JSON list of C-alpha atoms and ligand atoms in Angstrom, two decimals:
[
{"chain": "A", "resi": 212, "resn": "MET", "atom": "CA", "xyz": [14.24, -13.96, 4.08]},
{"chain": "A", "resi": 213, "resn": "ALA", "atom": "CA", "xyz": [15.13, -12.93, 0.57]},
{"chain": "A", "resi": 214, "resn": "PHE", "atom": "CA", "xyz": [18.90, -13.24, -0.52]},
{"chain": "A", "resi": 215, "resn": "ILE", "atom": "CA", "xyz": [20.06, -10.00, -2.16]},
{"chain": "A", "resi": 216, "resn": "GLU", "atom": "CA", "xyz": [23.69, -10.20, -3.75]},
{"chain": "A", "resi": 217, "resn": "GLY", "atom": "CA", "xyz": [24.40, -13.17, -0.86]},
{"chain": "A", "resi": 218, "resn": "LYS", "atom": "CA", "xyz": [22.92, -11.28, 1.78]},
{"chain": "A", "resi": 219, "resn": "LYS", "atom": "CA", "xyz": [19.63, -11.80, 3.92]},
{"chain": "A", "resi": 220, "resn": "LYS", "atom": "CA", "xyz": [17.09, -9.32, 3.27]},
{"chain": "A", "resi": 221, "resn": "GLU", "atom": "CA", "xyz": [13.75, -8.21, 4.48]},
{"chain": "A", "resi": 222, "resn": "ILE", "atom": "CA", "xyz": [11.36, -6.55, 1.62]},
{"chain": "A", "resi": 223, "resn": "ARG", "atom": "CA", "xyz": [9.54, -3.85, 2.92]},
{"chain": "A", "resi": 224, "resn": "LEU", "atom": "CA", "xyz": [6.30, -2.42, 1.49]},
{"chain": "A", "resi": 225, "resn": "LEU", "atom": "CA", "xyz": [4.65, 1.25, 2.06]},
{"chain": "A", "resi": 226, "resn": "PHE", "atom": "CA", "xyz": [1.18, 2.24, 1.02]},
{"chain": "A", "resi": 227, "resn": "VAL", "atom": "CA", "xyz": [0.29, 5.52, 0.85]},
{"chain": "A", "resi": 228, "resn": "CYS", "atom": "CA", "xyz": [-2.93, 7.70, 0.46]},
{"chain": "A", "resi": 229, "resn": "LEU", "atom": "CA", "xyz": [-3.87, 10.78, 1.21]},
{"chain": "A", "resi": 230, "resn": "GLY", "atom": "CA", "xyz": [-5.48, 10.28, 5.09]},
{"chain": "A", "resi": 231, "resn": "ASN", "atom": "CA", "xyz": [-4.07, 7.00, 5.80]},
{"chain": "A", "resi": 232, "resn": "ILE", "atom": "CA", "xyz": [-7.43, 6.10, 7.24]},
{"chain": "A", "resi": 233, "resn": "CYS", "atom": "CA", "xyz": [-9.16, 4.38, 3.63]},
{"chain": "A", "resi": 234, "resn": "ARG", "atom": "CA", "xyz": [-7.39, 3.05, 1.10]},
{"chain": "A", "resi": 235, "resn": "SER", "atom": "CA", "xyz": [-3.44, 2.30, 2.14]},
{"chain": "A", "resi": 236, "resn": "PRO", "atom": "CA", "xyz": [-4.62, 0.88, 5.84]},
{"chain": "A", "resi": 237, "resn": "ALA", "atom": "CA", "xyz": [-6.45, -1.37, 3.71]},
{"chain": "A", "resi": 238, "resn": "ALA", "atom": "CA", "xyz": [-3.77, -2.18, 1.07]},
{"chain": "A", "resi": 239, "resn": "GLU", "atom": "CA", "xyz": [-1.44, -3.06, 4.22]},
{"chain": "A", "resi": 240, "resn": "GLY", "atom": "CA", "xyz": [-4.03, -5.49, 5.15]},
{"chain": "A", "resi": 241, "resn": "ILE", "atom": "CA", "xyz": [-4.77, -7.31, 2.29]},
{"chain": "A", "resi": 242, "resn": "MET", "atom": "CA", "xyz": [-1.38, -7.44, 1.17]},
{"chain": "A", "resi": 243, "resn": "ALA", "atom": "CA", "xyz": [-0.57, -8.80, 5.07]},
{"chain": "A", "resi": 244, "resn": "THR", "atom": "CA", "xyz": [-3.01, -11.37, 4.05]},
{"chain": "A", "resi": 245, "resn": "VAL", "atom": "CA", "xyz": [-1.74, -12.43, 0.55]},
{"chain": "A", "resi": 246, "resn": "VAL", "atom": "CA", "xyz": [1.59, -12.25, 1.88]},
{"chain": "A", "resi": 247, "resn": "ASP", "atom": "CA", "xyz": [0.50, -15.24, 4.61]},
{"chain": "A", "resi": 248, "resn": "LYS", "atom": "CA", "xyz": [-1.15, -16.87, 2.00]},
{"chain": "A", "resi": 249, "resn": "TYR", "atom": "CA", "xyz": [2.18, -17.18, 0.08]},
{"chain": "A", "resi": 250, "resn": "GLY", "atom": "CA", "xyz": [3.95, -17.99, 3.56]},
{"chain": "A", "resi": 251, "resn": "LEU", "atom": "CA", "xyz": [6.26, -15.08, 2.85]},
{"chain": "A", "resi": 252, "resn": "GLN", "atom": "CA", "xyz": [5.24, -13.29, 6.27]},
{"chain": "A", "resi": 253, "resn": "ASP", "atom": "CA", "xyz": [9.19, -13.45, 7.53]},
{"chain": "A", "resi": 254, "resn": "THR", "atom": "CA", "xyz": [10.55, -12.02, 4.27]},
{"chain": "A", "resi": 255, "resn": "ILE", "atom": "CA", "xyz": [7.92, -9.52, 3.13]},
{"chain": "A", "resi": 256, "resn": "LYS", "atom": "CA", "xyz": [6.93, -6.52, 5.38]},
{"chain": "A", "resi": 257, "resn": "VAL", "atom": "CA", "xyz": [3.92, -4.08, 5.30]},
{"chain": "A", "resi": 258, "resn": "ASP", "atom": "CA", "xyz": [3.21, -0.64, 6.43]},
{"chain": "A", "resi": 259, "resn": "SER", "atom": "CA", "xyz": [1.40, 2.22, 5.35]},
{"chain": "A", "resi": 260, "resn": "ALA", "atom": "CA", "xyz": [1.47, 5.87, 5.72]},
{"chain": "A", "resi": 261, "resn": "GLY", "atom": "CA", "xyz": [-0.83, 9.19, 4.44]},
{"chain": "A", "resi": 262, "resn": "THR", "atom": "CA", "xyz": [0.78, 12.37, 2.74]},
{"chain": "A", "resi": 263, "resn": "SER", "atom": "CA", "xyz": [-1.07, 14.76, 5.56]},
{"chain": "A", "resi": 264, "resn": "ALA", "atom": "CA", "xyz": [-1.20, 14.14, 9.34]},
{"chain": "A", "resi": 265, "resn": "TRP", "atom": "CA", "xyz": [-4.94, 14.96, 9.24]},
{"chain": "A", "resi": 266, "resn": "HIS", "atom": "CA", "xyz": [-5.72, 11.55, 11.04]},
{"chain": "A", "resi": 267, "resn": "GLU", "atom": "CA", "xyz": [-2.53, 10.99, 12.77]},
{"chain": "A", "resi": 268, "resn": "GLY", "atom": "CA", "xyz": [-3.21, 8.01, 15.61]},
{"chain": "A", "resi": 269, "resn": "GLU", "atom": "CA", "xyz": [-6.56, 6.94, 14.40]},
{"chain": "A", "resi": 270, "resn": "LEU", "atom": "CA", "xyz": [-7.51, 3.88, 13.32]},
{"chain": "A", "resi": 271, "resn": "PRO", "atom": "CA", "xyz": [-9.04, 2.85, 9.79]},
{"chain": "A", "resi": 272, "resn": "ASP", "atom": "CA", "xyz": [-12.49, 4.73, 9.25]},
{"chain": "A", "resi": 273, "resn": "GLU", "atom": "CA", "xyz": [-15.21, 2.94, 10.61]},
{"chain": "A", "resi": 274, "resn": "ARG", "atom": "CA", "xyz": [-17.06, 2.17, 6.70]},
{"chain": "A", "resi": 275, "resn": "MET", "atom": "CA", "xyz": [-13.62, 1.02, 5.32]},
{"chain": "A", "resi": 276, "resn": "ARG", "atom": "CA", "xyz": [-13.23, -1.26, 8.60]},
{"chain": "A", "resi": 277, "resn": "SER", "atom": "CA", "xyz": [-16.39, -3.00, 8.19]},
{"chain": "A", "resi": 278, "resn": "HIS", "atom": "CA", "xyz": [-16.45, -3.47, 4.39]},
{"chain": "A", "resi": 279, "resn": "GLY", "atom": "CA", "xyz": [-13.08, -5.00, 5.18]},
{"chain": "A", "resi": 280, "resn": "GLU", "atom": "CA", "xyz": [-14.47, -7.28, 8.19]},
{"chain": "A", "resi": 281, "resn": "ARG", "atom": "CA", "xyz": [-17.11, -8.38, 5.62]},
{"chain": "A", "resi": 282, "resn": "ARG", "atom": "CA", "xyz": [-14.32, -9.74, 3.82]},
{"chain": "A", "resi": 283, "resn": "GLY", "atom": "CA", "xyz": [-12.65, -11.32, 6.56]},
{"chain": "A", "resi": 284, "resn": "TYR", "atom": "CA", "xyz": [-9.95, -8.45, 7.06]},
{"chain": "A", "resi": 285, "resn": "ILE", "atom": "CA", "xyz": [-9.14, -6.94, 10.14]},
{"chain": "A", "resi": 286, "resn": "PHE", "atom": "CA", "xyz": [-7.68, -3.34, 9.22]},
{"chain": "A", "resi": 287, "resn": "ASN", "atom": "CA", "xyz": [-6.50, -2.07, 12.69]},
{"chain": "A", "resi": 288, "resn": "SER", "atom": "CA", "xyz": [-3.28, 0.13, 11.98]},
{"chain": "A", "resi": 289, "resn": "ARG", "atom": "CA", "xyz": [-2.92, 3.82, 13.35]},
{"chain": "A", "resi": 290, "resn": "ALA", "atom": "CA", "xyz": [-2.57, 6.54, 10.90]},
{"chain": "A", "resi": 291, "resn": "ARG", "atom": "CA", "xyz": [0.74, 8.44, 10.59]},
{"chain": "A", "resi": 292, "resn": "LYS", "atom": "CA", "xyz": [1.95, 10.97, 8.16]},
{"chain": "A", "resi": 293, "resn": "PHE", "atom": "CA", "xyz": [4.80, 9.82, 5.41]},
{"chain": "A", "resi": 294, "resn": "LYS", "atom": "CA", "xyz": [8.31, 11.21, 6.28]},
{"chain": "A", "resi": 295, "resn": "ARG", "atom": "CA", "xyz": [11.44, 11.24, 4.38]},
{"chain": "A", "resi": 296, "resn": "SER", "atom": "CA", "xyz": [13.33, 8.28, 6.01]},
{"chain": "A", "resi": 297, "resn": "ASP", "atom": "CA", "xyz": [10.30, 6.27, 4.72]},
{"chain": "A", "resi": 298, "resn": "PHE", "atom": "CA", "xyz": [12.67, 6.34, 1.35]},
{"chain": "A", "resi": 299, "resn": "ASP", "atom": "CA", "xyz": [15.28, 4.68, 3.58]},
{"chain": "A", "resi": 300, "resn": "ASP", "atom": "CA", "xyz": [13.03, 2.19, 5.20]},
{"chain": "A", "resi": 301, "resn": "PHE", "atom": "CA", "xyz": [11.13, 0.97, 2.64]},
{"chain": "A", "resi": 302, "resn": "ASP", "atom": "CA", "xyz": [11.95, -0.78, -0.70]},
{"chain": "A", "resi": 303, "resn": "TYR", "atom": "CA", "xyz": [8.47, -0.17, -2.45]},
{"chain": "A", "resi": 304, "resn": "ILE", "atom": "CA", "xyz": [6.43, 2.74, -1.85]},
{"chain": "A", "resi": 305, "resn": "ILE", "atom": "CA", "xyz": [3.21, 2.43, -3.39]},
{"chain": "A", "resi": 306, "resn": "VAL", "atom": "CA", "xyz": [0.88, 5.28, -3.62]},
{"chain": "A", "resi": 307, "resn": "MET", "atom": "CA", "xyz": [-3.14, 5.04, -4.51]},
{"chain": "A", "resi": 308, "resn": "ASP", "atom": "CA", "xyz": [-3.53, 8.36, -6.87]},
{"chain": "A", "resi": 309, "resn": "ARG", "atom": "CA", "xyz": [-1.65, 10.63, -9.09]},
{"chain": "A", "resi": 310, "resn": "GLN", "atom": "CA", "xyz": [-2.12, 13.40, -6.11]},
{"chain": "A", "resi": 311, "resn": "ASN", "atom": "CA", "xyz": [-0.10, 11.18, -3.50]},
{"chain": "A", "resi": 312, "resn": "LEU", "atom": "CA", "xyz": [2.32, 10.40, -6.25]},
{"chain": "A", "resi": 313, "resn": "SER", "atom": "CA", "xyz": [3.29, 14.13, -6.62]},
{"chain": "A", "resi": 314, "resn": "ASN", "atom": "CA", "xyz": [3.46, 15.01, -3.17]},
{"chain": "A", "resi": 315, "resn": "VAL", "atom": "CA", "xyz": [5.80, 11.78, -2.14]},
{"chain": "A", "resi": 316, "resn": "ARG", "atom": "CA", "xyz": [7.85, 12.76, -5.30]},
{"chain": "A", "resi": 317, "resn": "SER", "atom": "CA", "xyz": [8.33, 15.85, -4.28]},
{"chain": "A", "resi": 318, "resn": "LEU", "atom": "CA", "xyz": [10.15, 14.96, -1.15]},
{"chain": "A", "resi": 319, "resn": "ALA", "atom": "CA", "xyz": [12.71, 12.62, -2.81]},
{"chain": "A", "resi": 320, "resn": "THR", "atom": "CA", "xyz": [16.18, 13.78, -3.15]},
{"chain": "A", "resi": 321, "resn": "SER", "atom": "CA", "xyz": [17.58, 10.93, -5.49]},
{"chain": "A", "resi": 322, "resn": "LYS", "atom": "CA", "xyz": [16.62, 9.26, -8.38]},
{"chain": "A", "resi": 323, "resn": "GLU", "atom": "CA", "xyz": [16.93, 5.94, -6.39]},
{"chain": "A", "resi": 324, "resn": "GLN", "atom": "CA", "xyz": [14.28, 7.02, -4.02]},
{"chain": "A", "resi": 325, "resn": "THR", "atom": "CA", "xyz": [12.45, 8.32, -6.82]},
{"chain": "A", "resi": 326, "resn": "ASP", "atom": "CA", "xyz": [12.27, 4.87, -8.45]},
{"chain": "A", "resi": 327, "resn": "LYS", "atom": "CA", "xyz": [11.06, 3.32, -5.47]},
{"chain": "A", "resi": 328, "resn": "VAL", "atom": "CA", "xyz": [7.62, 5.40, -5.95]},
{"chain": "A", "resi": 329, "resn": "HIS", "atom": "CA", "xyz": [4.75, 3.06, -7.70]},
{"chain": "A", "resi": 330, "resn": "MET", "atom": "CA", "xyz": [1.41, 3.70, -8.27]},
{"chain": "A", "resi": 331, "resn": "MET", "atom": "CA", "xyz": [-0.98, 0.73, -6.80]},
{"chain": "A", "resi": 332, "resn": "THR", "atom": "CA", "xyz": [-2.50, 0.41, -10.35]},
{"chain": "A", "resi": 333, "resn": "GLU", "atom": "CA", "xyz": [0.60, -0.91, -12.14]},
{"chain": "A", "resi": 334, "resn": "PHE", "atom": "CA", "xyz": [-0.12, -3.98, -10.47]},
{"chain": "A", "resi": 335, "resn": "SER", "atom": "CA", "xyz": [-3.60, -4.69, -11.38]},
{"chain": "A", "resi": 336, "resn": "ARG", "atom": "CA", "xyz": [-4.10, -7.76, -13.28]},
{"chain": "A", "resi": 337, "resn": "GLN", "atom": "CA", "xyz": [-8.28, -7.95, -13.71]},
{"chain": "A", "resi": 338, "resn": "TYR", "atom": "CA", "xyz": [-8.81, -4.17, -13.25]},
{"chain": "A", "resi": 339, "resn": "SER", "atom": "CA", "xyz": [-6.43, -2.93, -15.45]},
{"chain": "A", "resi": 340, "resn": "LEU", "atom": "CA", "xyz": [-8.58, -0.12, -16.99]},
{"chain": "A", "resi": 341, "resn": "HIS", "atom": "CA", "xyz": [-8.46, 1.63, -13.69]},
{"chain": "A", "resi": 342, "resn": "ASP", "atom": "CA", "xyz": [-5.31, 4.03, -13.38]},
{"chain": "A", "resi": 343, "resn": "HIS", "atom": "CA", "xyz": [-5.69, 5.19, -9.78]},
{"chain": "A", "resi": 344, "resn": "ILE", "atom": "CA", "xyz": [-7.25, 3.92, -6.59]},
{"chain": "A", "resi": 345, "resn": "PRO", "atom": "CA", "xyz": [-10.06, 6.47, -6.14]},
{"chain": "A", "resi": 346, "resn": "ASP", "atom": "CA", "xyz": [-10.67, 8.22, -2.76]},
{"chain": "A", "resi": 347, "resn": "PRO", "atom": "CA", "xyz": [-13.83, 6.54, -1.33]},
{"chain": "A", "resi": 348, "resn": "TYR", "atom": "CA", "xyz": [-13.84, 8.86, 1.79]},
{"chain": "A", "resi": 349, "resn": "TYR", "atom": "CA", "xyz": [-16.90, 11.51, 0.19]},
{"chain": "A", "resi": 350, "resn": "GLY", "atom": "CA", "xyz": [-18.86, 8.69, -1.40]},
{"chain": "A", "resi": 351, "resn": "GLY", "atom": "CA", "xyz": [-20.87, 5.64, -0.74]},
{"chain": "A", "resi": 352, "resn": "ALA", "atom": "CA", "xyz": [-20.88, 2.31, -0.01]},
{"chain": "A", "resi": 353, "resn": "SER", "atom": "CA", "xyz": [-19.99, 1.15, -2.87]},
{"chain": "A", "resi": 354, "resn": "GLY", "atom": "CA", "xyz": [-17.17, 3.42, -3.11]},
{"chain": "A", "resi": 355, "resn": "PHE", "atom": "CA", "xyz": [-15.31, 1.54, -0.54]},
{"chain": "A", "resi": 356, "resn": "GLU", "atom": "CA", "xyz": [-16.49, -1.96, -2.31]},
{"chain": "A", "resi": 357, "resn": "LEU", "atom": "CA", "xyz": [-14.69, -0.89, -5.47]},
{"chain": "A", "resi": 358, "resn": "VAL", "atom": "CA", "xyz": [-11.54, 0.02, -3.88]},
{"chain": "A", "resi": 359, "resn": "LEU", "atom": "CA", "xyz": [-11.66, -3.23, -1.98]},
{"chain": "A", "resi": 360, "resn": "ASP", "atom": "CA", "xyz": [-12.01, -5.24, -5.53]},
{"chain": "A", "resi": 361, "resn": "LEU", "atom": "CA", "xyz": [-9.09, -2.66, -7.07]},
{"chain": "A", "resi": 362, "resn": "LEU", "atom": "CA", "xyz": [-6.78, -3.61, -3.87]},
{"chain": "A", "resi": 363, "resn": "GLU", "atom": "CA", "xyz": [-7.43, -7.15, -4.06]},
{"chain": "A", "resi": 364, "resn": "ASP", "atom": "CA", "xyz": [-6.35, -7.25, -7.23]},
{"chain": "A", "resi": 365, "resn": "ALA", "atom": "CA", "xyz": [-3.21, -5.16, -7.04]},
{"chain": "A", "resi": 366, "resn": "CYS", "atom": "CA", "xyz": [-2.04, -6.96, -4.01]},
{"chain": "A", "resi": 367, "resn": "GLU", "atom": "CA", "xyz": [-2.06, -10.29, -5.92]},
{"chain": "A", "resi": 368, "resn": "GLY", "atom": "CA", "xyz": [-0.25, -8.79, -8.69]},
{"chain": "A", "resi": 369, "resn": "LEU", "atom": "CA", "xyz": [2.35, -6.97, -6.44]},
{"chain": "A", "resi": 370, "resn": "LEU", "atom": "CA", "xyz": [2.81, -10.15, -4.66]},
{"chain": "A", "resi": 371, "resn": "GLN", "atom": "CA", "xyz": [3.83, -12.03, -8.22]},
{"chain": "A", "resi": 372, "resn": "THR", "atom": "CA", "xyz": [6.11, -9.15, -9.30]},
{"chain": "A", "resi": 373, "resn": "ILE", "atom": "CA", "xyz": [7.59, -9.21, -6.03]},
{"chain": "A", "resi": 374, "resn": "LYS", "atom": "CA", "xyz": [8.53, -13.03, -6.28]},
{"chain": "A", "resi": 375, "resn": "LYS", "atom": "CA", "xyz": [9.65, -12.92, -9.78]},
{"chain": "A", "resi": 376, "resn": "GLU", "atom": "CA", "xyz": [12.16, -9.81, -8.82]},
{"chain": "A", "resi": 377, "resn": "TYR", "atom": "CA", "xyz": [13.43, -11.38, -5.95]},
{"chain": "A", "resi": 378, "resn": "SER", "atom": "CA", "xyz": [13.00, -14.69, -7.08]},
{"chain": "A", "resi": 379, "resn": "LEU", "atom": "CA", "xyz": [10.84, -16.08, -4.33]},
{"chain": "B", "resi": 189, "resn": "4NP", "atom": "P1", "xyz": [-7.63, 8.21, 2.46]},
{"chain": "B", "resi": 189, "resn": "4NP", "atom": "O1", "xyz": [-8.97, 8.71, 2.34]},
{"chain": "B", "resi": 189, "resn": "4NP", "atom": "O2", "xyz": [-6.68, 8.97, 1.41]},
{"chain": "B", "resi": 189, "resn": "4NP", "atom": "O3", "xyz": [-8.15, 6.70, 1.40]},
{"chain": "B", "resi": 189, "resn": "4NP", "atom": "O4", "xyz": [-7.27, 7.92, 3.81]},
{"chain": "B", "resi": 189, "resn": "4NP", "atom": "C1", "xyz": [-9.26, 10.24, 2.81]},
{"chain": "B", "resi": 189, "resn": "4NP", "atom": "C2", "xyz": [-9.46, 10.11, 4.05]},
{"chain": "B", "resi": 189, "resn": "4NP", "atom": "C3", "xyz": [-9.47, 11.55, 4.67]},
{"chain": "B", "resi": 189, "resn": "4NP", "atom": "C4", "xyz": [-9.96, 12.41, 4.13]},
{"chain": "B", "resi": 189, "resn": "4NP", "atom": "C5", "xyz": [-9.72, 12.34, 2.75]},
{"chain": "B", "resi": 189, "resn": "4NP", "atom": "C6", "xyz": [-9.45, 11.04, 2.00]},
{"chain": "B", "resi": 189, "resn": "4NP", "atom": "N1", "xyz": [-10.09, 13.68, 4.68]},
{"chain": "B", "resi": 189, "resn": "4NP", "atom": "O5", "xyz": [-10.33, 14.83, 3.90]},
{"chain": "B", "resi": 189, "resn": "4NP", "atom": "O6", "xyz": [-10.30, 13.90, 6.29]}
]
């Protein structure tokens, strides 16, 4: 638990992509692993959503699940659509590309909500030349591997950012 102005607080992260079956469930699963590695599982909570409802209720894409499994991750969240109340329920809303960014921002109703929205690549460290997480859905295996490389790097960067911001 983090203490903000003397009060106990959970830090809640929501990862968002288009379908919520490839990039954002992978980000959720990788971040959960990083959070565990630092022993922060009681403080930092993770979830994911899509800007579309196309795959509502589905498990992550089979290709993303098997590429993840080869690196030791289990991606088993169920797809859901991003909703306005997510702005109240999460501290960081982290999107994968510019289309997600504009879709999510268009639902914000205050500066406070807009300020919660970040691009995942803001947190990249080694892969700092990439300005978005590319959609792997219509591509081949190398696209899924690249997504995992970028997400592993950015999740570590995100964890460091949160540690600093909340003095964890
Ligand atoms: P995601 O990938 O946004 O990373 O989950 C996609 C998944 C499904 C589709 C597009 C992108 N689709 O067109 O159904």
